[in-house]
PDB file of C-alpha atoms in Angstrom:
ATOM      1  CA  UNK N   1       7.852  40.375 -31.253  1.00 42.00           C
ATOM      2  CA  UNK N   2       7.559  43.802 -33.029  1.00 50.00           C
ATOM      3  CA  UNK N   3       9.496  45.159 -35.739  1.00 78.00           C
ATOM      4  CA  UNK N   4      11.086  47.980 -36.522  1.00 86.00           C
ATOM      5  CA  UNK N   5      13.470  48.857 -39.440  1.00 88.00           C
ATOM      6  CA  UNK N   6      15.103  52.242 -39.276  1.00 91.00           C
ATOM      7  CA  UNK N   7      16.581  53.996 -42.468  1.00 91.00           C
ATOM      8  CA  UNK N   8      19.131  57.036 -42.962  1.00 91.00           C
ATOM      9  CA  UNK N   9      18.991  58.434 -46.636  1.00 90.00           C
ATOM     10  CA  UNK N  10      22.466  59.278 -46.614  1.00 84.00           C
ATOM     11  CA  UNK N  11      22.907  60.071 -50.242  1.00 82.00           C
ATOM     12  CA  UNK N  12      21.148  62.129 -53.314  1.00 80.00           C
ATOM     13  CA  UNK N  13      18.298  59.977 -54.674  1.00 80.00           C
ATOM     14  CA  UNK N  14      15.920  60.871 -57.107  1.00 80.00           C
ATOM     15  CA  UNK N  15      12.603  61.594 -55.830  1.00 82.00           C
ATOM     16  CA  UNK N  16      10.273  58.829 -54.877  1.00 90.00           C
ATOM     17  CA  UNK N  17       6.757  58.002 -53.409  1.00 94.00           C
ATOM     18  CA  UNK N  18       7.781  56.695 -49.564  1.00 94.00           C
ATOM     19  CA  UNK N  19       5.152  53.358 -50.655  1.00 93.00           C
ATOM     20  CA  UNK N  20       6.986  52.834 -53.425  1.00 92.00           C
ATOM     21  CA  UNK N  21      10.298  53.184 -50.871  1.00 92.00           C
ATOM     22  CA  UNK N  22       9.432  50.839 -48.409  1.00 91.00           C
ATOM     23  CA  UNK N  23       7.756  48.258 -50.643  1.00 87.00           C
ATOM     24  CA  UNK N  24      11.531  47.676 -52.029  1.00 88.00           C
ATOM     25  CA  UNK N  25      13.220  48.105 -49.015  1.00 87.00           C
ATOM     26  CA  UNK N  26      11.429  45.852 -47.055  1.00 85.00           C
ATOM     27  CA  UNK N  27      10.452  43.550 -49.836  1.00 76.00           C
ATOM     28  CA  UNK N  28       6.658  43.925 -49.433  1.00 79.00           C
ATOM     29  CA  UNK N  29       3.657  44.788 -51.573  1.00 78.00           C
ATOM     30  CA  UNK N  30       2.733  48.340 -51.991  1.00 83.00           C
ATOM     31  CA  UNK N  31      -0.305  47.861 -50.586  1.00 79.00           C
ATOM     32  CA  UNK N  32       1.035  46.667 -47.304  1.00 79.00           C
ATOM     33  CA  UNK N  33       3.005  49.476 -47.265  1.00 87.00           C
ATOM     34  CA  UNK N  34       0.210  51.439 -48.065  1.00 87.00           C
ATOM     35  CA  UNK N  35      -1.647  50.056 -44.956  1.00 82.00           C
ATOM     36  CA  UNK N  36       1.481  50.748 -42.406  1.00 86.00           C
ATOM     37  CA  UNK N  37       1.668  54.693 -43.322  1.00 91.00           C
ATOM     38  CA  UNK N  38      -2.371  54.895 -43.269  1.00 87.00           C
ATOM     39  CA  UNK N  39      -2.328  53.070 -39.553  1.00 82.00           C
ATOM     40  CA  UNK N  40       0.700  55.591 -38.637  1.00 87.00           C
ATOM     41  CA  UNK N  41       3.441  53.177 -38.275  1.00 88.00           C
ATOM     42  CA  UNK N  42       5.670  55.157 -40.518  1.00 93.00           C
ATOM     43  CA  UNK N  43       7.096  58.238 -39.417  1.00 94.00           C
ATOM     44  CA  UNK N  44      10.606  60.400 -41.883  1.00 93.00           C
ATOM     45  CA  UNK N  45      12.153  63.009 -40.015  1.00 94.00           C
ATOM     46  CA  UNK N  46       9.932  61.915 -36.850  1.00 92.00           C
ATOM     47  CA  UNK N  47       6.400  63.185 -38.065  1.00 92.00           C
ATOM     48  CA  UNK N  48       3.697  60.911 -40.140  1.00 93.00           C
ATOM     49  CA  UNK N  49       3.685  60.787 -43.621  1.00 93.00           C
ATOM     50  CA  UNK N  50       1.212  60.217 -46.642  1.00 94.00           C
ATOM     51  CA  UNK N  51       1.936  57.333 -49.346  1.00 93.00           C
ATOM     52  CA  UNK N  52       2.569  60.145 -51.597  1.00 94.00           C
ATOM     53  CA  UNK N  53       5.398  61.635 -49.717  1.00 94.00           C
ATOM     54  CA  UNK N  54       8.921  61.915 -51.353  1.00 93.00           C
ATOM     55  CA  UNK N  55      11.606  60.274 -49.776  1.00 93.00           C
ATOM     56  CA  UNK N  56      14.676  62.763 -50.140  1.00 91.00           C
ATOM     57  CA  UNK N  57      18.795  63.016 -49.315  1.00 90.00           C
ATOM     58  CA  UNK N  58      19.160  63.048 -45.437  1.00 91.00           C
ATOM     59  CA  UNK N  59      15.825  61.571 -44.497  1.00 93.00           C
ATOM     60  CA  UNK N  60      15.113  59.406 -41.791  1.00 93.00           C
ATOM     61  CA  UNK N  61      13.023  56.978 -41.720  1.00 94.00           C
ATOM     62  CA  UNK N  62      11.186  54.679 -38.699  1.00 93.00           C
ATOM     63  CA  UNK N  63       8.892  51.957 -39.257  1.00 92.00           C
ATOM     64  CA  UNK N  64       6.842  49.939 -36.869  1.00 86.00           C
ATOM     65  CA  UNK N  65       5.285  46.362 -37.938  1.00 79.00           C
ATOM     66  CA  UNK N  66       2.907  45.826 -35.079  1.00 75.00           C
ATOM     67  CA  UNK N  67       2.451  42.023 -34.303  1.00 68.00           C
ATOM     68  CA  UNK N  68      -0.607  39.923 -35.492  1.00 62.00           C
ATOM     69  CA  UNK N  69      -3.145  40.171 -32.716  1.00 61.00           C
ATOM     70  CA  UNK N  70      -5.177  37.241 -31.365  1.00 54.00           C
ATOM     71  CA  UNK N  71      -9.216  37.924 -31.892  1.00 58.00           C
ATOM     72  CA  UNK N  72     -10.488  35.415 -29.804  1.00 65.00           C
ATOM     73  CA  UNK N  73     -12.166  33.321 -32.548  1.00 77.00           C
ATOM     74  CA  UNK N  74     -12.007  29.825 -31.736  1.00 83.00           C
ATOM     75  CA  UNK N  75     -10.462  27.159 -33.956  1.00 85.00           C
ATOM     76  CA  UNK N  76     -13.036  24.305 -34.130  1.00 87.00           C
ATOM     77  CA  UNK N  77     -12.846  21.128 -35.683  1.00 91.00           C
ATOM     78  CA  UNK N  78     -15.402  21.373 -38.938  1.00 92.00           C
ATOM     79  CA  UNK N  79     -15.497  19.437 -41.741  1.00 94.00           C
ATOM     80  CA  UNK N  80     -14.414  21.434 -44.516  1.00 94.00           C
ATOM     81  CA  UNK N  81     -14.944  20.554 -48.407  1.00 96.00           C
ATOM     82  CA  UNK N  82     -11.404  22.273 -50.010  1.00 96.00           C
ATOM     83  CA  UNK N  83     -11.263  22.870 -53.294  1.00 97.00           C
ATOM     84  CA  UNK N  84      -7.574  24.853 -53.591  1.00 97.00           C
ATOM     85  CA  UNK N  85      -5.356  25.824 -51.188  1.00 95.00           C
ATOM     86  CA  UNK N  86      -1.799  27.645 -51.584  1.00 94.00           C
ATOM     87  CA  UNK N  87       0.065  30.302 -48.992  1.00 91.00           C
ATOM     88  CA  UNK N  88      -2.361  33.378 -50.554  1.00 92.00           C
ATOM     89  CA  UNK N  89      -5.814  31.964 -50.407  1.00 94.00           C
ATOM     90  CA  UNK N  90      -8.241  28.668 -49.806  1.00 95.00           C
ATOM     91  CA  UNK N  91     -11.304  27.737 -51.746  1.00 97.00           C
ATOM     92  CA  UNK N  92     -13.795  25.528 -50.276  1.00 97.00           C
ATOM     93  CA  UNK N  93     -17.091  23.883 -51.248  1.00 97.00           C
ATOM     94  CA  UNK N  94     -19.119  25.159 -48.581  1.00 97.00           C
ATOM     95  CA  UNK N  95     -22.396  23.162 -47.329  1.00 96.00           C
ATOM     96  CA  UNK N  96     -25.370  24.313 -46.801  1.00 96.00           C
ATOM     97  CA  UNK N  97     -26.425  25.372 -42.965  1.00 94.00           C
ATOM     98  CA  UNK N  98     -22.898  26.830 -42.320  1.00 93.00           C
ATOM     99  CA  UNK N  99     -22.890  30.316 -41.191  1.00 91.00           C
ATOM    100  CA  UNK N 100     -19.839  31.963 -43.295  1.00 89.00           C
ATOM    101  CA  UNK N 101     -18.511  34.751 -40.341  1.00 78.00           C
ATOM    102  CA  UNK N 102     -19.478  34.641 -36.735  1.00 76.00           C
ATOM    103  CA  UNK N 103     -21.920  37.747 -35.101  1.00 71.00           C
ATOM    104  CA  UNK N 104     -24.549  37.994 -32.850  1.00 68.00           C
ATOM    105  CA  UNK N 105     -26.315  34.404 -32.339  1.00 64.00           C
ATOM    106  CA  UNK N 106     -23.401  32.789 -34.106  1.00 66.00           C
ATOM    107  CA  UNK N 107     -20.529  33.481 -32.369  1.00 70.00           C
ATOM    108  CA  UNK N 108     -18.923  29.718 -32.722  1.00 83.00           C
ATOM    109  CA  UNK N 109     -19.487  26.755 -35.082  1.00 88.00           C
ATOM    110  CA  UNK N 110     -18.862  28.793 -38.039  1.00 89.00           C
ATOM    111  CA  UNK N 111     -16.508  28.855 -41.395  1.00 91.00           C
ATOM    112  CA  UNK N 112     -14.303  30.968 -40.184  1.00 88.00           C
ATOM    113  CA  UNK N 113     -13.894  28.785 -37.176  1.00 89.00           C
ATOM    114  CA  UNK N 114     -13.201  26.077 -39.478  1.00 90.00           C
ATOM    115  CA  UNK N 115     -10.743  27.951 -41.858  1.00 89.00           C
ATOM    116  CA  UNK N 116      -8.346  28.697 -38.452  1.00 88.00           C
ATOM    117  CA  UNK N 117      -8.523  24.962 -37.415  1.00 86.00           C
ATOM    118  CA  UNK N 118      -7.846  23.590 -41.099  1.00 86.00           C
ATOM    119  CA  UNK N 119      -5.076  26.719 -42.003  1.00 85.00           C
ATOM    120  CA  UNK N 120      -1.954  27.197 -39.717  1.00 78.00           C
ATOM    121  CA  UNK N 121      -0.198  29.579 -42.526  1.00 75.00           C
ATOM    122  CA  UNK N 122      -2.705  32.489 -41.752  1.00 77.00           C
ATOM    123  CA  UNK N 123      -0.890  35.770 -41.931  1.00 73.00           C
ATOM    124  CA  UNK N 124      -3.619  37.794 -40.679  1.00 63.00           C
ATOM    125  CA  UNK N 125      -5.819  40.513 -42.108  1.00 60.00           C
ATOM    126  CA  UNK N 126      -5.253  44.412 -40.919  1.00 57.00           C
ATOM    127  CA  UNK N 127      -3.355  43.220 -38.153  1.00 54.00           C
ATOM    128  CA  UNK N 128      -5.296  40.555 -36.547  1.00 55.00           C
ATOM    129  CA  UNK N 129      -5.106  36.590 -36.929  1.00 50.00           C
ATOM    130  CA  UNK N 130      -8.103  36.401 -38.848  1.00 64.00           C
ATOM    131  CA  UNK N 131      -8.891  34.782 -42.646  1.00 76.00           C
ATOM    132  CA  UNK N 132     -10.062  37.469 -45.182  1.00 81.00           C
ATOM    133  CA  UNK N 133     -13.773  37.151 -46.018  1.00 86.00           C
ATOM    134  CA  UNK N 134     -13.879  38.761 -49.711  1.00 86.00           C
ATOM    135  CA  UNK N 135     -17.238  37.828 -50.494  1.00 89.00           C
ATOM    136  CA  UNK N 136     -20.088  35.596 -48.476  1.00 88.00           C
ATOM    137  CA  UNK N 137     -22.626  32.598 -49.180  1.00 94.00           C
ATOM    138  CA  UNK N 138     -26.030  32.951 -47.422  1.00 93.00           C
ATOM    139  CA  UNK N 139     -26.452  30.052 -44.687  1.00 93.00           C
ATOM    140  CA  UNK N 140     -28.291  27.592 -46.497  1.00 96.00           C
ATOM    141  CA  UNK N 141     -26.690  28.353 -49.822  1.00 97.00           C
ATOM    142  CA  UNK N 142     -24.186  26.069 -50.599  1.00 98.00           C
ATOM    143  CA  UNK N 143     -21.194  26.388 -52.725  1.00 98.00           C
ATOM    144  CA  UNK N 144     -17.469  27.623 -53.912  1.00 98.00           C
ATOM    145  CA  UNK N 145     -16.218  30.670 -52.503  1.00 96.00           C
ATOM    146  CA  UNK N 146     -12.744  32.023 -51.658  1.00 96.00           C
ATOM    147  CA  UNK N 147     -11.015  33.455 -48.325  1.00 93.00           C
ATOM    148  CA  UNK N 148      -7.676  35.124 -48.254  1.00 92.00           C
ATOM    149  CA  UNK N 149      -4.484  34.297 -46.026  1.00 89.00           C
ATOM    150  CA  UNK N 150      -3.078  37.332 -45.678  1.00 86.00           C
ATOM    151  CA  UNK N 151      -3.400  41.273 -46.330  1.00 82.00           C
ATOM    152  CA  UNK N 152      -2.244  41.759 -49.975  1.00 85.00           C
ATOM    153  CA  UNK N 153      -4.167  38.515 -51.045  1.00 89.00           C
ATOM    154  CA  UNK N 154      -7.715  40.331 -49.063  1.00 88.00           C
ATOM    155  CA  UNK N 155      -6.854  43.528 -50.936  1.00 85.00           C
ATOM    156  CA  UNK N 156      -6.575  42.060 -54.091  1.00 90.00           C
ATOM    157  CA  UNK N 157      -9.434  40.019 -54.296  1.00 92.00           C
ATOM    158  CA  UNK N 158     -11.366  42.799 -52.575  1.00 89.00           C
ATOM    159  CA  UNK N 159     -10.700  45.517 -55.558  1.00 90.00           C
ATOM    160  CA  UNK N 160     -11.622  42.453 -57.963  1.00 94.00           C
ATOM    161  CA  UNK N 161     -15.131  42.557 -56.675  1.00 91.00           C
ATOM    162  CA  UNK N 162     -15.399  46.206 -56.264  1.00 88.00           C
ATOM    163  CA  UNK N 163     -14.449  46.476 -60.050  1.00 91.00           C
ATOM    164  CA  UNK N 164     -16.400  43.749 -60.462  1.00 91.00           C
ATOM    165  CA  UNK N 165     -13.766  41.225 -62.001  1.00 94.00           C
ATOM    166  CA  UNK N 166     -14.630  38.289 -60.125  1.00 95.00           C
ATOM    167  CA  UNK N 167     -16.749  36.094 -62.285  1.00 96.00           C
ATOM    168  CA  UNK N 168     -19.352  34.102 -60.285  1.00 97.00           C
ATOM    169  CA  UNK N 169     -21.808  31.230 -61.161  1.00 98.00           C
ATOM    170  CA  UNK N 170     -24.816  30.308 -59.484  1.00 98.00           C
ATOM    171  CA  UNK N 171     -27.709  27.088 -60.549  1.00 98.00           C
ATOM    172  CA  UNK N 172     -30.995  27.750 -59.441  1.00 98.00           C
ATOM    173  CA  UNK N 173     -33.928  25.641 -59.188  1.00 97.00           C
ATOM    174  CA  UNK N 174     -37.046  27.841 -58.835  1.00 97.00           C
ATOM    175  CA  UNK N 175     -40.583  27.286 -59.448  1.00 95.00           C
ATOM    176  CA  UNK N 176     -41.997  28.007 -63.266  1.00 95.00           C
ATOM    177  CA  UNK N 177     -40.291  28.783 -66.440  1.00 96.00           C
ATOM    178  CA  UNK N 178     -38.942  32.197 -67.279  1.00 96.00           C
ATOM    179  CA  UNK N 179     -39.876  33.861 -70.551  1.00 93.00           C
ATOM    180  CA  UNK N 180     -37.532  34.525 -72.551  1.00 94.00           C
ATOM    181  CA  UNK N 181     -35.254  32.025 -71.379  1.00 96.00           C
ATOM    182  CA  UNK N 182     -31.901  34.426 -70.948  1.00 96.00           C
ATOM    183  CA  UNK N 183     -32.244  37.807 -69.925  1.00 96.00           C
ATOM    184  CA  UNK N 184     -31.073  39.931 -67.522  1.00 97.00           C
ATOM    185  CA  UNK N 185     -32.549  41.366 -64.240  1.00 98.00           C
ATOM    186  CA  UNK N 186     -31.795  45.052 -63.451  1.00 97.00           C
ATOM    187  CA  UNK N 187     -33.809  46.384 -60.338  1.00 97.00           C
ATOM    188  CA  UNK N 188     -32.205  48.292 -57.226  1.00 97.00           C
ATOM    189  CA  UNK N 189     -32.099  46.900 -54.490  1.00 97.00           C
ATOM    190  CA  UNK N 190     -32.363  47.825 -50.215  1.00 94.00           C
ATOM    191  CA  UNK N 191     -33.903  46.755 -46.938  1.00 92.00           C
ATOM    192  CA  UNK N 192     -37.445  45.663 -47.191  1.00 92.00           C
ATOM    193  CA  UNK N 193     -40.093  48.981 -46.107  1.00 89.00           C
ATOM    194  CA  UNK N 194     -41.866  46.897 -43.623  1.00 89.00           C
ATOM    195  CA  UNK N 195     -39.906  43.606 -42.782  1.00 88.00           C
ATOM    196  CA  UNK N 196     -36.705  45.024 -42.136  1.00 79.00           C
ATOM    197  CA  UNK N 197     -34.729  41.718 -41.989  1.00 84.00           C
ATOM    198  CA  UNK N 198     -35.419  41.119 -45.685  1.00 93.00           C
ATOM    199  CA  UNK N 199     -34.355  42.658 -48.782  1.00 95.00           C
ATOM    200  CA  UNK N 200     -36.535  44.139 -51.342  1.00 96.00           C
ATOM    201  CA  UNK N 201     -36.503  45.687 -55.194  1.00 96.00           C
ATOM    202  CA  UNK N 202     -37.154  49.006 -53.413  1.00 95.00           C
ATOM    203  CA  UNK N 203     -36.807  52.600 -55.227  1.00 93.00           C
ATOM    204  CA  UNK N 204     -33.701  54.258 -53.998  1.00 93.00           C
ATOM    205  CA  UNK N 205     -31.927  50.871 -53.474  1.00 94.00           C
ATOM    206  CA  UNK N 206     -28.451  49.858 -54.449  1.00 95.00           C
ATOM    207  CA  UNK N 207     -27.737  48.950 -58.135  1.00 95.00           C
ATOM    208  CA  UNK N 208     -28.403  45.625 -58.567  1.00 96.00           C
ATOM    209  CA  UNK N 209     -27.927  43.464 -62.078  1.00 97.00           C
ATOM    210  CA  UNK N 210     -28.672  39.823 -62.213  1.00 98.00           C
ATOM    211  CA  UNK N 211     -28.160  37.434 -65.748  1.00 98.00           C
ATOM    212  CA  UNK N 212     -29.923  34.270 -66.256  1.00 98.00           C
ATOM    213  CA  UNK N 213     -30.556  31.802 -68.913  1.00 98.00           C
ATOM    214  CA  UNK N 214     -32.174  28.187 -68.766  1.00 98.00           C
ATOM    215  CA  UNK N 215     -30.041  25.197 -68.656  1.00 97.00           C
ATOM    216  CA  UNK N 216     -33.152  22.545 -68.075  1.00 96.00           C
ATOM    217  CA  UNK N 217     -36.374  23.122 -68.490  1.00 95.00           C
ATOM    218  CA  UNK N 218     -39.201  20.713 -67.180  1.00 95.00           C
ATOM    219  CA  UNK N 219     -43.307  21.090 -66.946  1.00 91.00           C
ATOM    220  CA  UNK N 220     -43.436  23.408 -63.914  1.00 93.00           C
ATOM    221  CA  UNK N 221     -40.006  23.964 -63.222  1.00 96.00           C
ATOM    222  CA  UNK N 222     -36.615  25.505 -64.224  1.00 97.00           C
ATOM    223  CA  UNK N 223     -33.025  24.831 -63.686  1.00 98.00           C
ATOM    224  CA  UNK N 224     -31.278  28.234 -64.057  1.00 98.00           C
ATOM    225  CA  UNK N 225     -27.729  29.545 -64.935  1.00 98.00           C
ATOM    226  CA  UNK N 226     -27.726  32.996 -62.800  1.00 98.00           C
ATOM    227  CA  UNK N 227     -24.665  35.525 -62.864  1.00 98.00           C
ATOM    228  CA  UNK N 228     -25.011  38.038 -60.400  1.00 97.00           C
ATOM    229  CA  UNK N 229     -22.869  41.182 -62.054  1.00 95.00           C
ATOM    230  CA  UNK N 230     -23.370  42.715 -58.917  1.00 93.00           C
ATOM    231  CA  UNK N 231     -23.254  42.021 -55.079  1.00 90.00           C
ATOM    232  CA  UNK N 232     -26.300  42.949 -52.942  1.00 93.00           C
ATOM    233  CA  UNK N 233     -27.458  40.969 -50.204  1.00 93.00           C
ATOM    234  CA  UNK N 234     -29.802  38.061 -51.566  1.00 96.00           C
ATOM    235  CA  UNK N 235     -29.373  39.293 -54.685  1.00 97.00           C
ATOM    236  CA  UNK N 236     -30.571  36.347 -57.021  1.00 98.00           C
ATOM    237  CA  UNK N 237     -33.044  35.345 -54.690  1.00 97.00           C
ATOM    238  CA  UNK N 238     -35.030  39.241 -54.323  1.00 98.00           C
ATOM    239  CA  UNK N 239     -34.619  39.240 -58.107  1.00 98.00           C
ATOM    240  CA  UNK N 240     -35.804  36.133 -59.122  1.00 98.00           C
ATOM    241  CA  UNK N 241     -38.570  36.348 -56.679  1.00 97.00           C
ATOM    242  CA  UNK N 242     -39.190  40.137 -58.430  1.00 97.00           C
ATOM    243  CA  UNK N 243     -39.944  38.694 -61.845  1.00 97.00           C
ATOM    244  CA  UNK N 244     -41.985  35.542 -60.408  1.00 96.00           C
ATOM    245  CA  UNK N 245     -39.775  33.090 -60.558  1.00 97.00           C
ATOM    246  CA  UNK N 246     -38.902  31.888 -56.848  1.00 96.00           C
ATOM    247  CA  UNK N 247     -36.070  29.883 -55.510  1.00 97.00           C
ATOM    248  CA  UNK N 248     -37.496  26.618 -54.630  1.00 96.00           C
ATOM    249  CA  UNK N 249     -37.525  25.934 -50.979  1.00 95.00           C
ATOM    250  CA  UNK N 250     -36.445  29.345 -50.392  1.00 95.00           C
ATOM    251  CA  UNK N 251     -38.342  30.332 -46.788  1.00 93.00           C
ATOM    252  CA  UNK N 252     -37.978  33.868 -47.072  1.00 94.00           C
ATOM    253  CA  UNK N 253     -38.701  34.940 -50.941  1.00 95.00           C
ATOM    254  CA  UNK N 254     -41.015  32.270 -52.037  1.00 93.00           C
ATOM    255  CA  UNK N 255     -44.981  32.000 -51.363  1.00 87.00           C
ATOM    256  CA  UNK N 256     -44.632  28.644 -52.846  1.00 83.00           C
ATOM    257  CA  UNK N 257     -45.767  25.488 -51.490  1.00 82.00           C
ATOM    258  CA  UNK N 258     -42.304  23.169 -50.889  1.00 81.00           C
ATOM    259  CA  UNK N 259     -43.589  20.173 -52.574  1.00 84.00           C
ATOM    260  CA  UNK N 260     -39.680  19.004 -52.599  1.00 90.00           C
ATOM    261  CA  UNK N 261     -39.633  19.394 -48.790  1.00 88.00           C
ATOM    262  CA  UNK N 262     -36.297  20.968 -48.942  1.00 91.00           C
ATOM    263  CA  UNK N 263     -34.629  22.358 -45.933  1.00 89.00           C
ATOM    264  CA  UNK N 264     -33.444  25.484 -47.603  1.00 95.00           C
ATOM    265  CA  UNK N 265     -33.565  27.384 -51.080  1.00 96.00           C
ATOM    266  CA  UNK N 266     -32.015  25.635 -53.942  1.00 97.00           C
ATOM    267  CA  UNK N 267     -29.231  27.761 -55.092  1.00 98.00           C
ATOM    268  CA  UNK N 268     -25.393  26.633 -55.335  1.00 98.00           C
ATOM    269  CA  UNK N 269     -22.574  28.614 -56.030  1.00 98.00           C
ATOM    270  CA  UNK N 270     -21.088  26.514 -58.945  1.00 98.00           C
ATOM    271  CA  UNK N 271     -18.684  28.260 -60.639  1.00 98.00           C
ATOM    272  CA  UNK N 272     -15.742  31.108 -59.035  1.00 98.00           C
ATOM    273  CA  UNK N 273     -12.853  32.781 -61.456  1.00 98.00           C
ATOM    274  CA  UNK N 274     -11.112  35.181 -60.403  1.00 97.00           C
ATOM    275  CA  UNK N 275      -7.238  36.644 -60.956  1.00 97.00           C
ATOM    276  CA  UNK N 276      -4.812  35.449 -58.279  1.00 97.00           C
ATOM    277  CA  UNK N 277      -3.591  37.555 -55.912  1.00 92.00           C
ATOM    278  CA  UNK N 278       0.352  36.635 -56.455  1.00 91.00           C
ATOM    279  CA  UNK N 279       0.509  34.991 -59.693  1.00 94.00           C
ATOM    280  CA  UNK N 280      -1.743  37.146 -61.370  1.00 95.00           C
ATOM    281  CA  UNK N 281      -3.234  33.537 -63.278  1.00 97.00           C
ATOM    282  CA  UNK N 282      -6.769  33.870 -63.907  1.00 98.00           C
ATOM    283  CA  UNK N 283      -8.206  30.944 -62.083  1.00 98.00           C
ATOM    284  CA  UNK N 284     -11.559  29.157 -61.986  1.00 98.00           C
ATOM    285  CA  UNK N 285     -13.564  26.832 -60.072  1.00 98.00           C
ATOM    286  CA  UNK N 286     -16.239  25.107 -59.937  1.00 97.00           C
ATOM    287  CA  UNK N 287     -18.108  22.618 -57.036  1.00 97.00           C
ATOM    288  CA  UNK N 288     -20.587  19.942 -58.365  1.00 97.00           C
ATOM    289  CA  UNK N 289     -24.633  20.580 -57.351  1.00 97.00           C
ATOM    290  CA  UNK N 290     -24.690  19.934 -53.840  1.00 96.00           C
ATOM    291  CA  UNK N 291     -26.865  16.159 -53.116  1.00 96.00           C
ATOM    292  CA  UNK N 292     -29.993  17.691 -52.104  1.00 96.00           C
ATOM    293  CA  UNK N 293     -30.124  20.044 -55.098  1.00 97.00           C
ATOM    294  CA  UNK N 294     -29.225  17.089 -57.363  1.00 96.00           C
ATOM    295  CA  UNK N 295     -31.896  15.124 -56.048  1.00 95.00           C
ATOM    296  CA  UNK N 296     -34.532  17.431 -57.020  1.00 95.00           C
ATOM    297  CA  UNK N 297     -33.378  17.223 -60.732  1.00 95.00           C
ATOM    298  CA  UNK N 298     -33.222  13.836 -60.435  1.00 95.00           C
ATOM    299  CA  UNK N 299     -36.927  13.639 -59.370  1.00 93.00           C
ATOM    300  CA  UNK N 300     -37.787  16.259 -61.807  1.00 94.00           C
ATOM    301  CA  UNK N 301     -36.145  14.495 -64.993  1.00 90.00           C
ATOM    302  CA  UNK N 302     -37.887  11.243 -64.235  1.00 87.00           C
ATOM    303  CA  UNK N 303     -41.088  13.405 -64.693  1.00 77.00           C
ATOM    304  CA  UNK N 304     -42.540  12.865 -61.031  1.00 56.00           C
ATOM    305  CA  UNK N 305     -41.862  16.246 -60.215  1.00 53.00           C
TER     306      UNK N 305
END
């Protein structure tokens, strides 16, 4: 059922910002108040308001908190890996092969699927029953990531990665050995001239900033510590493909023959931090090299690789 809270300012107040009103008054975040005067579901003295707007002595105030709207995604039964879970957010280990939101060609058998089976505390996101996807993992890149539970925790975590305060850790395997052994990538980045499907260091691109460092090195290969400072699509693999280094196994960016006959590139997420949403607690994560990945060390440290 909807709600609706109705106010009367029926005595001399000193000015105040309507968000900053309604975030006390109906014990919410500013930000979700923010949100209901954006969509329009705030109206003083009968007309729509801005966030800005002062509240003043004879006032009235109507608000509208629209119900949390089905989206017809499916709840499905997935295994899921999780890390951390509380009422704000879930982390999970995600595998490799599992598509992280559903769109054309995947509209099922997905993590978000998984995430409504596994959570029944979702609060929804802008309105609709859905878990907040902050940030994504390619397919077949494997790995810890977060998903919110509600508005305030998606709007948090969002601004995080805009102002790029989210700290994330990626291991690599890729083919050669970079020289030096830490430095730092910094090449734009935008849809591939020709084979529009793929990204590309392109003129014109997106910024695009990419750390590294060795953490193993062996005759013909690397293991690599990468910090993406920024988020582009296939970020670490365009740029370590760029400076001629490629992902092992990785189909798209790599001319390299797959001597390890892996099913998809070898890069895991290893390590999140971020600030939560309610506690403000900086928190980190990590998720241990997924088997296949390990298995490739292991071959390479006995030297038969």
């Amino acid at each position: 059922m909807n709600n609706t809270y109705n106010f009367k300012i029926s005595h001399n107040i000193k000015k105040e910002r309507i968000d900053i009103f309604l975030s006390r008054e109906l014990s919410i975040t500013r930000s979700k108040a923010q949100n209901l005067i954006n969509s329009g579901h705030v109206l003083m003295n009968s007309r729509t308001v801005k966030p800005s707007d002062q509240v003043r002595y004879n006032d009235e105030i109507n608000v509208h908190i629209p119900e949390v709207k089905e989206v017809g995604l499916i709840p499905q039964e997935i295994s899921l890996d999780i890390v951390f879970q509380d009422e704000h957010l879930i982390v999970i280990n995600k595998p490799a092969g599992l598509v992280v939101h559903p769109a054309k060609g995947h509209q099922d058998n997905t993590l978000v699927n998984a995430v409504l089976f596994h959570c029944h505390d979702l609060q929804g996101i802008q309105g609709e029953l859905r878990p907040g996807i902050v940030h994504r993992l390619d397919k077949d890149t494997s790995g810890v990531m977060v998903i919110a539970k509600n508005e305030d925790a998606h709007h948090s975590l969002a601004e995080q990665i805009k102002d790029r305060k989210i700290s994330k850790e990626y291991m690599a395997i890729v083919k050669g050995i970079p020289s030096p052994p830490k430095g730092m990538i910094n090449a734009p980045i935008g849809r591939h001239p020709v084979h529009r499907k793929k990204m590309a260091v392109v003129e014109g691109g997106k910024k695009a900033i990419t750390r590294y460092n060795i953490e193993k090195e062996f005759s013909e290969f690397s293991l690599l510590k990468v910090k993406p400072l920024t988020g582009r699509t296939h970020q670490i693999r365009v740029h370590l493909s760029y400076i001629g280094f490629p992902i092992v196994g990785d189909p798209v960016y790599s001319k390299q023959k797959n001597v390890f006959c892996l099913s998809r590139q070898a890069l895991h997420a290893s390590k999140l931090g971020f600030t939560h949403p309610a506690t403000k607690e900086w928190m980190e994560f990590t998720a241990p090299l997924a088997k296949d990945i390990q298995d490739i060390l292991d071959i390479l440290e006995t030297g038969k690789g």
